[in-house]
Amino acid sequence: MATVELKNLRKTYLTEEIIKGISLSIEEHEFVVFVGPSGCGKSTLLRMIAGLEDITSGDLLIDGQRVNDVEPGKRGLAMVFQSYALYPHMNVYKNMEFGLKLSGMPEAERRAKIENVARTLQLEPYLNHKPGQLSGGQRQRVAIGRAIVRNPKVFLFDEPLSNLDAALRGQMRVELSALHRKLGATTIYVTHDQVEAMTMADKIVVLQKGVVEQIGSPLELYHHPRNLFVARFIGSPPMNFFSAIFQGGDAAGSSVQLRDGSTLYVPVTSPGLLPGTKVTVGIRPEHVELASSGPNSGVVEVIERLGAITLVHVRMPDGEIIVVQTDGAVLTDVNSPISLTLPPRNCHLFAPDGLAFEACHRHPLAA
Amino acid sequence: MALKAKTSTRIGVTILGWGIALWLFFPIFWMILTSFKSEVQAISTPPKLFFMPTLSSYAEVFERANYWHFALNTVTVSVAATAIAIALAVPAAYSMAFMPSKRTRGTLLWMLSTRMLPPVGVLVPIYILARNTHLLDTCTGLAIVDMLTNLPIIVWMLYTFFREVPAPILEAGRMDGATRWQEMTMVLLPLALPGIASTALLSLILCWNEAFWSLNLTSSHAAPLTAFIASFSSPEGLFFGKLSAASTLAVAPILVFGWISQKQLVRGLTFGAVK
Amino acid sequence: MQAVLEHSPPAGATARTTKRTGFLLLSPSVLILLVWSIVPLIMTLWYSLQNYNLVDPTLHGFAGIDNYWYLLTDPDFLHALLNTLVLVAGVLVISIGGATLLAVLYDQEFFGRGIARIMVISPFFIMPTVSALLWKNLMLHPIYGVYSAMMRAVGLTPIDWLARFPLMTVMMIVAWEWLPFAVLILLTAVQSLDGEQREAARMDGAGPIARFRYIILPHLGRAISVVVMIETIYLLTIFAEISVTTAGGPGVASTNLAYLIYSRALLQFDVGGASAGGVVAIVIANIVAIFLVRAVARNLEA
């Protein structure tokens, strides 16, 4: 197993820079997820690590060795592609055998390895099938098997579950996590699905336009987003935002005035910020509480009942919509007036440049 | 009412479809038919549809010319030209499809434009070059020329086939440690085999039927079937039986071959214009 | 966009090695085609400036533009040029127009369609010399030809097609050879048309003619341009059909450029004049090629 280190990696495609200097180190056994909206460069970055894309500048180190100029097959990596990219003309056994054969492994050893992996992945009945005869989930397993059998230093996954239906995706997610615990292999996983990122990752790297927005554990990103982009990107339904005026702060928190004139005292530090500055307040739908009366009142515009939970879209007097996630059995009707409570400990403040103010207390799960 | 209209449309389509097919195929059918007539029957007026078939025309053709000599030349030249052209075109098409550069499209268009040069424009120099290199009237010489004339179209066809191969499959090969050569021979070629087959088919047909160079660059030793048939044309044009027998012999192999492989062939002929 | 991403240049170790490998793989084909297109061209250019007649060795030396002068002022040349263009255009119109209709026809389900289709495409496999002989003798012969017999059967006087309408007749023979090719491609294109799209058009109330005009015809655009490209390549250089049927005559009524040059070179042994004709043919082919390549280039990016 291995470490991977990216030192100021850059990639220029024609005249456009798509990866704008990314530095990152990945520890042994770590499960790292690259996440971001489409076009953020996450797949390109993975392909640069794989060796399928050139590195324009910067260094890529695997186990401390610079591998910028090493052929993809010699970097000790294995990759699972979004489309699986199985060899359609080879059966399952031969698909898994191909890499081993090229590396010159003796026949008996190959067979033992493949049979072992096939057992783990429940692929034994299909070893003589061609990929075309398999279902999507089975193809997915073969692609994973083909990666495992090579016993790579690092596993690379490029949106591997995006072609599966929702139920299968959930199942494979659990299986992949279990597999990772079992093999303990360093893994880099690209996805646009934040559920996959949150549930599987040891460490999430949020990318946007070729730049790292934040690196951290899933709960760190959830509880302490570094900026507006991460705050908006992580969490579903996304965080609510509204503007406020900064009034002043001390070591225990900062106070802001909301549009309706009420004041909120949020436990975040605000060093050097001038009173009167326009800031953004953010709070997640699951943290807003409903009240029958009080400040912050609005009108219910839409109700989405999902069974276990209910999403209430509230139109505030200034026209903004705030989404509240609440109990599935809540008794509210469209067009009825409603008040919202914003617990200060769950509020986030963002400076005009988009950066979050540092919380006075770290969340215990995101330490 | 609607059903009735449908039935009548279908009958109309059937009649029209068969009528046009028979009309277009008629000359070939008539040629084969005439080849089994005696010379007298062949020029009887009005032409006879029913008659006592005879092999006398074939017998005379075989007696007059060594069909097998011409046929063997045609097969040799077609197969050799096709094989060499494909061997050259596979790496070129691979390079264009999977390692494109700014010049790829220009290169491909330039290749196709060389095909537009009228052969007659360069007949004299090619003739002289062939004579000076002792390639005149040899299968080698004709195969080289046929190969060169078909190469651009073969590159183009292979290029369109290769582009249909999903790049991740080749990348998976590279991740598995395949070298470029292994990637090409062990991953790409098996995948593109149907495409390569239909490309080869087209090349064989084009070589088989190529008339200009085969008539001008060969005389006896390497003369292919196009020359064989030419020798039955002008002075004895009126011997319809022999002419038909010789024509049938010249086209039969490629015609049957074409019938068998038409499904395969058509995939390649679309040149990527039909997805 | 998707296609571009899928086939973005894969990297080996560095972009430079990829570039070099790509170049190395491409170079054999490019090199031999370069030699094949340049060397004879230069030789033709050279001969075209010489007095060079194989049967008259006293005539030699530098001719300057004399050969071109004779050629371009020769009424035969203009005639041949015109014939070439008429032939190309005529065959293209007949084969593509006919094939578009036939493609729609053979897209319909009917009894024995598979066999009918094979019959339609069969002429494509027939070598030009054979089809020319076939039409000249078995079909169109004024006395023994089947068509003449048919005309007599309905009380008409048979026509000596090749003598009366030489160019038209050659055009029909060539169109017969190339129609199947166009049918093959256009039929595949019609069949690739999305069924849902046709059904949607039907739901919108489009009749058969409207469906053909607004759904099928636009869909065929790319396929038609490929047919035009390939057929023109071959039609510009028609030779065997003319040589076998009319030998360019009567006079030069059915002589195209290819045949004119051929008759100069091999029948009159005028290498210089033939070479000048060759150069002119090449220039014309290139002019046509520029237009064609422009039109078809879009397809290559697909």
Coordinates of C-alpha atoms in Angstrom, one line a residue, chain B residues 10 13-14 16-18 20-28 30-31 34 42-47 88-89 91-101 103 105 107-126 128-129 131 145 147-153 155-156 159 162-168 171 174 180 184 202 205-206 208-213 215-216 225-226 229-230 232-234 237-238 240 243-244 247 250-251 254-255 258-259 262-263 265-266 269-275, chain C residues 3-4 6-12 18-19 21-23 25-26 28-30 32-34 36-37 39-41 43-44 47 52 102 105-106 108-130 133-139 141 143-147 149-150 152 176 178-179 181 184-185 188-189 192 219 222-223 226 229-230 233-234 236-237 239-240 243-244 257-259 261-262 265-266 271 274-275 277-279 281-282 285-286 288-290 292-293 296-302:
Chain B
R10 CA -48.4 -3.0 -49.3
V13 CA -44.8 -1.5 -52.5
T14 CA -44.2 -5.2 -53.2
L16 CA -42.7 -1.7 -57.2
G17 CA -39.9 -3.1 -55.1
W18 CA -39.7 -6.3 -57.1
I20 CA -37.4 -2.2 -59.9
A21 CA -35.1 -4.9 -58.5
L22 CA -35.8 -7.1 -61.5
W23 CA -35.3 -4.3 -63.9
L24 CA -31.9 -3.3 -62.4
F25 CA -30.8 -6.9 -62.1
F26 CA -32.0 -7.9 -65.6
P27 CA -28.7 -7.2 -67.5
I28 CA -26.8 -9.5 -65.1
W30 CA -29.5 -11.9 -69.1
M31 CA -25.8 -12.2 -69.2
T34 CA -27.0 -15.9 -72.5
A42 CA -27.9 -15.9 -78.4
I43 CA -28.6 -13.7 -81.3
S44 CA -32.0 -15.0 -82.2
T45 CA -34.7 -12.4 -82.6
P46 CA -36.8 -12.1 -80.7
P47 CA -34.5 -13.1 -77.8
L88 CA -0.2 0.3 -43.6
A89 CA -3.6 1.8 -42.9
P91 CA -1.3 2.2 -37.7
A92 CA -2.2 5.4 -39.6
A93 CA -5.8 5.2 -38.6
Y94 CA -4.9 4.3 -35.1
S95 CA -2.7 7.4 -34.9
M96 CA -5.5 9.6 -36.3
A97 CA -8.2 8.2 -34.1
F98 CA -6.4 7.9 -30.8
M99 CA -3.6 10.4 -31.0
P100 CA -5.1 13.2 -33.0
S101 CA -3.2 16.4 -33.5
R103 CA -3.0 18.3 -38.4
R105 CA -8.0 16.3 -40.2
T107 CA -3.8 14.9 -43.3
L108 CA -6.9 12.8 -43.9
L109 CA -8.3 15.2 -46.4
W110 CA -5.0 15.5 -48.2
M111 CA -4.9 11.7 -48.4
L112 CA -8.3 11.6 -49.9
S113 CA -7.4 14.4 -52.3
T114 CA -4.5 12.3 -53.7
R115 CA -7.2 9.8 -54.7
M116 CA -8.9 12.4 -56.8
L117 CA -5.9 12.8 -59.1
P118 CA -7.1 11.3 -62.4
P119 CA -4.9 8.2 -63.0
V120 CA -4.8 9.2 -66.7
G121 CA -3.0 12.4 -65.7
V122 CA -0.1 10.4 -64.4
L123 CA -0.3 7.4 -66.7
V124 CA 2.8 8.3 -68.7
P125 CA 5.2 8.7 -65.8
I126 CA 3.8 5.7 -63.9
I128 CA 7.7 4.8 -67.5
L129 CA 8.6 4.3 -63.8
R131 CA 9.1 0.0 -67.1
V145 CA -0.5 0.6 -57.8
M147 CA -2.7 -0.6 -53.0
L148 CA -1.7 3.0 -53.4
T149 CA -4.9 4.0 -55.1
N150 CA -7.0 2.4 -52.4
L151 CA -4.9 3.4 -49.4
P152 CA -6.6 6.7 -48.7
I153 CA -10.1 5.2 -48.7
V155 CA -7.4 4.8 -44.0
W156 CA -10.6 6.7 -44.0
Y159 CA -10.4 5.7 -39.0
F162 CA -11.6 3.0 -34.8
R163 CA -13.4 6.2 -33.7
E164 CA -16.3 4.0 -32.7
V165 CA -14.1 2.1 -30.2
P166 CA -14.6 3.6 -26.8
A167 CA -11.3 5.2 -25.7
P168 CA -11.7 4.0 -22.1
E171 CA -7.0 3.2 -21.6
R174 CA -2.8 0.9 -20.9
R180 CA 1.2 0.6 -27.7
M184 CA -3.2 -2.2 -30.9
L202 CA -14.4 -3.2 -50.2
I205 CA -14.0 -5.5 -54.7
L206 CA -12.3 -2.3 -55.9
W208 CA -11.0 -6.9 -58.6
N209 CA -12.8 -4.5 -60.7
E210 CA -10.1 -1.9 -61.3
A211 CA -9.7 -1.6 -65.1
F212 CA -7.6 1.4 -65.9
W213 CA -4.2 0.4 -64.5
L215 CA -5.3 -2.6 -68.8
N216 CA -2.4 -0.2 -69.1
L225 CA -9.6 -10.7 -65.5
T226 CA -10.3 -7.2 -66.7
I229 CA -12.7 -9.8 -70.7
A230 CA -11.2 -7.0 -72.8
F232 CA -13.3 -10.9 -75.8
S233 CA -14.7 -7.5 -76.4
S234 CA -14.2 -5.7 -79.7
G237 CA -18.3 -8.6 -79.8
L238 CA -21.1 -10.2 -81.7
F240 CA -22.8 -13.0 -77.5
L243 CA -18.9 -12.9 -74.5
S244 CA -21.5 -13.7 -71.9
S247 CA -18.1 -12.0 -68.6
A250 CA -15.0 -12.7 -64.8
V251 CA -17.6 -11.4 -62.4
I254 CA -16.7 -11.3 -56.8
L255 CA -20.5 -11.2 -57.3
G258 CA -20.4 -9.6 -52.6
W259 CA -23.8 -11.2 -52.1
Q262 CA -23.1 -7.4 -48.4
K263 CA -24.3 -7.0 -44.8
L265 CA -19.8 -4.5 -46.4
V266 CA -22.5 -1.9 -45.9
L269 CA -19.4 1.9 -46.7
T270 CA -21.2 4.5 -44.6
F271 CA -17.9 6.0 -43.6
G272 CA -19.2 7.1 -40.3
A273 CA -22.0 9.1 -41.9
V274 CA -24.6 6.8 -40.5
K275 CA -24.5 6.0 -36.8
Chain C
A3 CA -16.7 12.7 -28.7
V4 CA -13.9 15.2 -28.3
E6 CA -13.6 10.6 -25.3
H7 CA -10.8 10.9 -27.9
S8 CA -8.7 13.5 -26.3
P9 CA -5.1 12.8 -26.9
P10 CA -4.2 10.0 -24.5
A11 CA -0.9 10.6 -22.9
G12 CA 2.0 8.2 -22.7
T18 CA 2.7 10.6 -27.8
K19 CA 3.2 13.1 -30.6
T21 CA 4.5 7.8 -31.7
G22 CA 1.5 9.2 -33.5
F23 CA 3.8 10.6 -36.2
L25 CA 2.6 5.4 -37.0
L26 CA 1.2 7.8 -39.5
P28 CA 4.6 5.2 -43.6
S29 CA 1.2 5.9 -45.2
V30 CA 1.9 9.6 -45.6
I32 CA 4.3 6.6 -49.7
L33 CA 1.3 8.6 -50.6
L34 CA 3.5 11.7 -50.8
W36 CA 3.0 8.5 -55.1
S37 CA 1.4 11.9 -55.6
V39 CA 6.9 12.1 -58.2
P40 CA 4.5 11.3 -61.1
L41 CA 3.1 14.8 -60.9
M43 CA 7.3 14.0 -64.2
T44 CA 4.1 14.9 -65.9
Y47 CA 6.9 16.0 -70.0
Y52 CA 8.0 14.2 -76.9
L102 CA -35.2 3.5 -53.6
L105 CA -38.9 2.0 -51.0
Y106 CA -36.6 -0.8 -49.7
Q108 CA -40.6 -0.7 -46.4
E109 CA -41.4 -4.3 -45.3
F110 CA -42.5 -6.5 -48.2
F111 CA -42.4 -10.1 -49.3
G112 CA -38.9 -11.1 -50.5
R113 CA -37.3 -7.7 -49.6
G114 CA -34.0 -9.2 -48.8
I115 CA -33.6 -10.9 -52.2
A116 CA -34.9 -7.8 -54.0
R117 CA -32.3 -5.7 -52.2
I118 CA -29.5 -8.0 -53.1
M119 CA -30.6 -7.8 -56.8
V120 CA -30.6 -4.0 -56.6
I121 CA -27.0 -3.8 -55.3
S122 CA -25.6 -6.4 -57.6
P123 CA -24.4 -4.1 -60.3
F124 CA -21.9 -2.6 -57.9
F125 CA -19.9 -5.8 -58.0
I126 CA -19.7 -6.0 -61.7
M127 CA -16.4 -4.8 -63.2
P128 CA -16.8 -1.7 -65.5
T129 CA -15.5 -3.5 -68.6
V130 CA -18.1 -6.2 -68.2
L133 CA -19.9 -4.8 -72.8
L134 CA -23.1 -6.1 -71.3
W135 CA -25.0 -3.0 -72.1
K136 CA -23.4 -2.3 -75.4
N137 CA -24.1 -5.8 -76.8
L138 CA -26.7 -7.7 -74.9
M139 CA -29.0 -4.8 -74.0
H141 CA -27.4 -3.6 -79.6
I143 CA -30.3 -5.6 -83.9
Y144 CA -29.8 -8.3 -81.2
G145 CA -30.2 -6.3 -78.0
V146 CA -33.0 -7.0 -75.6
Y147 CA -34.1 -3.4 -75.5
A149 CA -36.4 -6.4 -79.3
M150 CA -38.7 -4.9 -76.8
R152 CA -39.9 -3.8 -81.9
W176 CA -26.5 1.8 -63.4
W178 CA -23.2 3.5 -59.2
L179 CA -26.8 3.6 -58.2
F181 CA -23.6 2.1 -54.1
L184 CA -26.5 0.8 -50.0
I185 CA -25.5 3.9 -48.1
T188 CA -28.5 2.2 -44.1
A189 CA -29.0 5.9 -43.3
S192 CA -30.8 4.3 -38.8
H219 CA -31.5 13.0 -42.0
R222 CA -24.5 13.5 -44.2
A223 CA -24.9 10.2 -46.1
V226 CA -20.4 10.9 -48.5
M229 CA -17.5 12.4 -52.3
I230 CA -16.8 8.8 -53.2
I233 CA -13.6 10.4 -57.0
Y234 CA -14.5 7.6 -59.4
L236 CA -14.0 12.0 -62.7
T237 CA -11.9 9.2 -64.0
F239 CA -12.4 5.3 -68.6
A240 CA -13.3 1.7 -69.2
S243 CA -13.3 2.8 -74.1
V244 CA -15.4 -0.3 -74.4
L257 CA -10.8 14.2 -70.3
A258 CA -9.5 10.9 -69.1
Y259 CA -10.2 9.3 -72.5
I261 CA -5.6 12.1 -72.6
Y262 CA -5.5 8.4 -73.1
A265 CA -0.9 9.3 -75.2
L266 CA -1.4 5.8 -76.3
V271 CA 3.6 12.1 -74.6
A274 CA -0.9 13.9 -73.1
S275 CA 1.1 15.1 -70.2
G277 CA -3.7 17.1 -70.7
G278 CA -2.8 15.2 -67.5
V279 CA -1.8 18.4 -65.8
A281 CA -7.0 17.1 -65.6
I282 CA -5.2 17.3 -62.3
A285 CA -9.7 17.5 -60.2
N286 CA -8.2 19.7 -57.5
V288 CA -13.5 19.9 -57.7
A289 CA -11.7 18.4 -54.7
I290 CA -11.6 21.7 -52.9
L292 CA -16.0 18.5 -52.3
V293 CA -13.6 18.4 -49.4
V296 CA -17.6 16.6 -46.8
A297 CA -15.2 17.9 -44.1
R298 CA -18.0 18.3 -41.7
N299 CA -18.6 14.6 -41.8
L300 CA -15.1 13.8 -40.8
E301 CA -15.4 15.7 -37.6
A302 CA -18.4 13.6 -36.5

